[in-house]
mmCIF file of C-alpha atoms in Angstrom:
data_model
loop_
_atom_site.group_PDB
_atom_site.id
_atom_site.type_symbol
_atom_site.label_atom_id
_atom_site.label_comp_id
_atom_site.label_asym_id
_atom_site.label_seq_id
_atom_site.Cartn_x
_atom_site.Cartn_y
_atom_site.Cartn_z
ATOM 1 C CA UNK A 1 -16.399 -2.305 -11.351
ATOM 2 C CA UNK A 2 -17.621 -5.907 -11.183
ATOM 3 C CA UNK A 3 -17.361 -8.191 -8.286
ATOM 4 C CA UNK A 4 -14.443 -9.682 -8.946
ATOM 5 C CA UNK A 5 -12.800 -6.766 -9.985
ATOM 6 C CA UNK A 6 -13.482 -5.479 -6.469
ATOM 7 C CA UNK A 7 -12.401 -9.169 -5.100
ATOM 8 C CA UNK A 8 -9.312 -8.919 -6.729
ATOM 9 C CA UNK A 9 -9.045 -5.209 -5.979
ATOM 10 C CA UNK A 10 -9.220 -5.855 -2.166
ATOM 11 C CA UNK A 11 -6.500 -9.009 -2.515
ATOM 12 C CA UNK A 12 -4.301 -7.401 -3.994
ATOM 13 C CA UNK A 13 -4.077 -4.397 -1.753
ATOM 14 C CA UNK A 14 -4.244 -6.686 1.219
ATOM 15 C CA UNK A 15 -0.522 -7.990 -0.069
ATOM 16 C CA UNK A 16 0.703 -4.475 -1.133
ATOM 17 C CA UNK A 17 -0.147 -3.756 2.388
ATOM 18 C CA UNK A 18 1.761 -6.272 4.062
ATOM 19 C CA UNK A 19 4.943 -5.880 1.701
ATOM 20 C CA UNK A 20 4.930 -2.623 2.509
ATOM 21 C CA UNK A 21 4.450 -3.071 6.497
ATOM 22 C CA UNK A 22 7.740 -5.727 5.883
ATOM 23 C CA UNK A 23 9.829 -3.110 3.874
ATOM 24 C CA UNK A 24 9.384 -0.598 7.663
ATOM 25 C CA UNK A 25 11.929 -1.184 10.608
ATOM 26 C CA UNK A 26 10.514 -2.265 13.507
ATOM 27 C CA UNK A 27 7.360 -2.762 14.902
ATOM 28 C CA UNK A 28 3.978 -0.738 13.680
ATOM 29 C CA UNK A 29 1.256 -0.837 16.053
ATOM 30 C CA UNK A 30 -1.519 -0.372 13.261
ATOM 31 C CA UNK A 31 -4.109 -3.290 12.850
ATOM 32 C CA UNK A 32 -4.847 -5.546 10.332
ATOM 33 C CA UNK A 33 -7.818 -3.786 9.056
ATOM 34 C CA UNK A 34 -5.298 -0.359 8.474
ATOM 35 C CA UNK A 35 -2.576 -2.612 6.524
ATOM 36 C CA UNK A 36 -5.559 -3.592 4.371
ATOM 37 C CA UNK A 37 -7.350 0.205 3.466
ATOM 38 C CA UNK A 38 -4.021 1.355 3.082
ATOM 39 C CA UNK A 39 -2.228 -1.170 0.955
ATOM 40 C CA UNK A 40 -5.588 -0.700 -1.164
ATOM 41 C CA UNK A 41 -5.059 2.955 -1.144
ATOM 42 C CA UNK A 42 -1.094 3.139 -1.850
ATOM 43 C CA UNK A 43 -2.480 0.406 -5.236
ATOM 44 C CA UNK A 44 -4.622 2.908 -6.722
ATOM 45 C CA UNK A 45 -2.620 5.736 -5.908
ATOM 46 C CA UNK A 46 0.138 3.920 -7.380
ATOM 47 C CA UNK A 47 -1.408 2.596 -10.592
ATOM 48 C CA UNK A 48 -2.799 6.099 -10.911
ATOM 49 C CA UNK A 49 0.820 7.665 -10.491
ATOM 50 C CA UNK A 50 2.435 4.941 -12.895
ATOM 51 C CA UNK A 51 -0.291 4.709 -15.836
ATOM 52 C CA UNK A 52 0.823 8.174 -17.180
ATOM 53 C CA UNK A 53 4.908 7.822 -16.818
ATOM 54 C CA UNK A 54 4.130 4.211 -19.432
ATOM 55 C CA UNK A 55 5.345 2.147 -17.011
ATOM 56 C CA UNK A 56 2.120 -0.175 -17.608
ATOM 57 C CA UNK A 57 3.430 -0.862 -21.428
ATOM 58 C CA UNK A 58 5.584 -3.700 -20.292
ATOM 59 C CA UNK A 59 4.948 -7.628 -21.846
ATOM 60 C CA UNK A 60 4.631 -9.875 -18.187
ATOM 61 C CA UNK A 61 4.565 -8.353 -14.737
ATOM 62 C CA UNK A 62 4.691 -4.575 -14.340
ATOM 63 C CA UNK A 63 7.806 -4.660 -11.295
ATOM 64 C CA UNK A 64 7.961 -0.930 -12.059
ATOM 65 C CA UNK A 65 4.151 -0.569 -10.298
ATOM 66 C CA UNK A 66 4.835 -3.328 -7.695
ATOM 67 C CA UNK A 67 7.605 -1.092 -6.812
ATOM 68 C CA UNK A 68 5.975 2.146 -6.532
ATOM 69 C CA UNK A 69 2.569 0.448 -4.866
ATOM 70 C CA UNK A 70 5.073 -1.376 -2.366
ATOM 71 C CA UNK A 71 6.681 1.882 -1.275
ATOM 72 C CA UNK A 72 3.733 4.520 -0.908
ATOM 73 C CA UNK A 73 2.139 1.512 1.507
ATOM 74 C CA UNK A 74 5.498 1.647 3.216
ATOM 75 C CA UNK A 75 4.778 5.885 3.387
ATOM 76 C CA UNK A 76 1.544 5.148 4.190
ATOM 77 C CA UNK A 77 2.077 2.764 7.691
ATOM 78 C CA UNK A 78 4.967 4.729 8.034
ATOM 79 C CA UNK A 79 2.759 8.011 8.769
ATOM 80 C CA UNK A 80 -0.232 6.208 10.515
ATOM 81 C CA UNK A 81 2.055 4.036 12.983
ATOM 82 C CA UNK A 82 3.651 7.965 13.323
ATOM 83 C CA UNK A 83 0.545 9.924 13.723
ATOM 84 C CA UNK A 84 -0.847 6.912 16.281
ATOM 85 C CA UNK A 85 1.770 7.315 18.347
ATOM 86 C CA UNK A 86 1.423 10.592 18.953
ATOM 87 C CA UNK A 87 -1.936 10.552 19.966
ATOM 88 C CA UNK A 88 -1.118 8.079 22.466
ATOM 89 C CA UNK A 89 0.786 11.030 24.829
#
């Protein structure tokens, strides 16, 4: 992967990570830093879950993967707010 590849890579999971922190109720106490790794996770996780259902065969914008990326970051602060929490008691 080439610089910008990884540039871009790192943006774009950045936003999938904060759509996805908008799209839970209330308030998540995980940082900045988590939003980030795991919007970057819940992008390759969800372009690797979409590219063999075709949903990347689409002319324009692929709403389909935004979709799918959007929600497993949701799953994905959803768990780590969860599993922070209870290692706070």
């Amino acid at each position: 992967m080439e610089i910008a590849g990884l540039v871009s890579a790192i943006v774009i999971g950045a936003f999938i990570g904060v759509l996805g922190r908008l799209v839970v109720p209330g308030r998540q106490q995980v940082g900045p830093a988590a939003t980030v790794l795991i919007g970057i996770a819940a992008a390759f996780l969800g372009a690797l879950l979409c590219h063999p259902l075709g949903l990347y065969d689409t002319k324009g914008i692929t709403w389909a993967v935004w979709l799918v990326q959007i929600l497993l970051a949701a799953v994905g602060i959803a768990w780590y707010d969860r599993r922070r929490a209870r290692q706070r008691w």
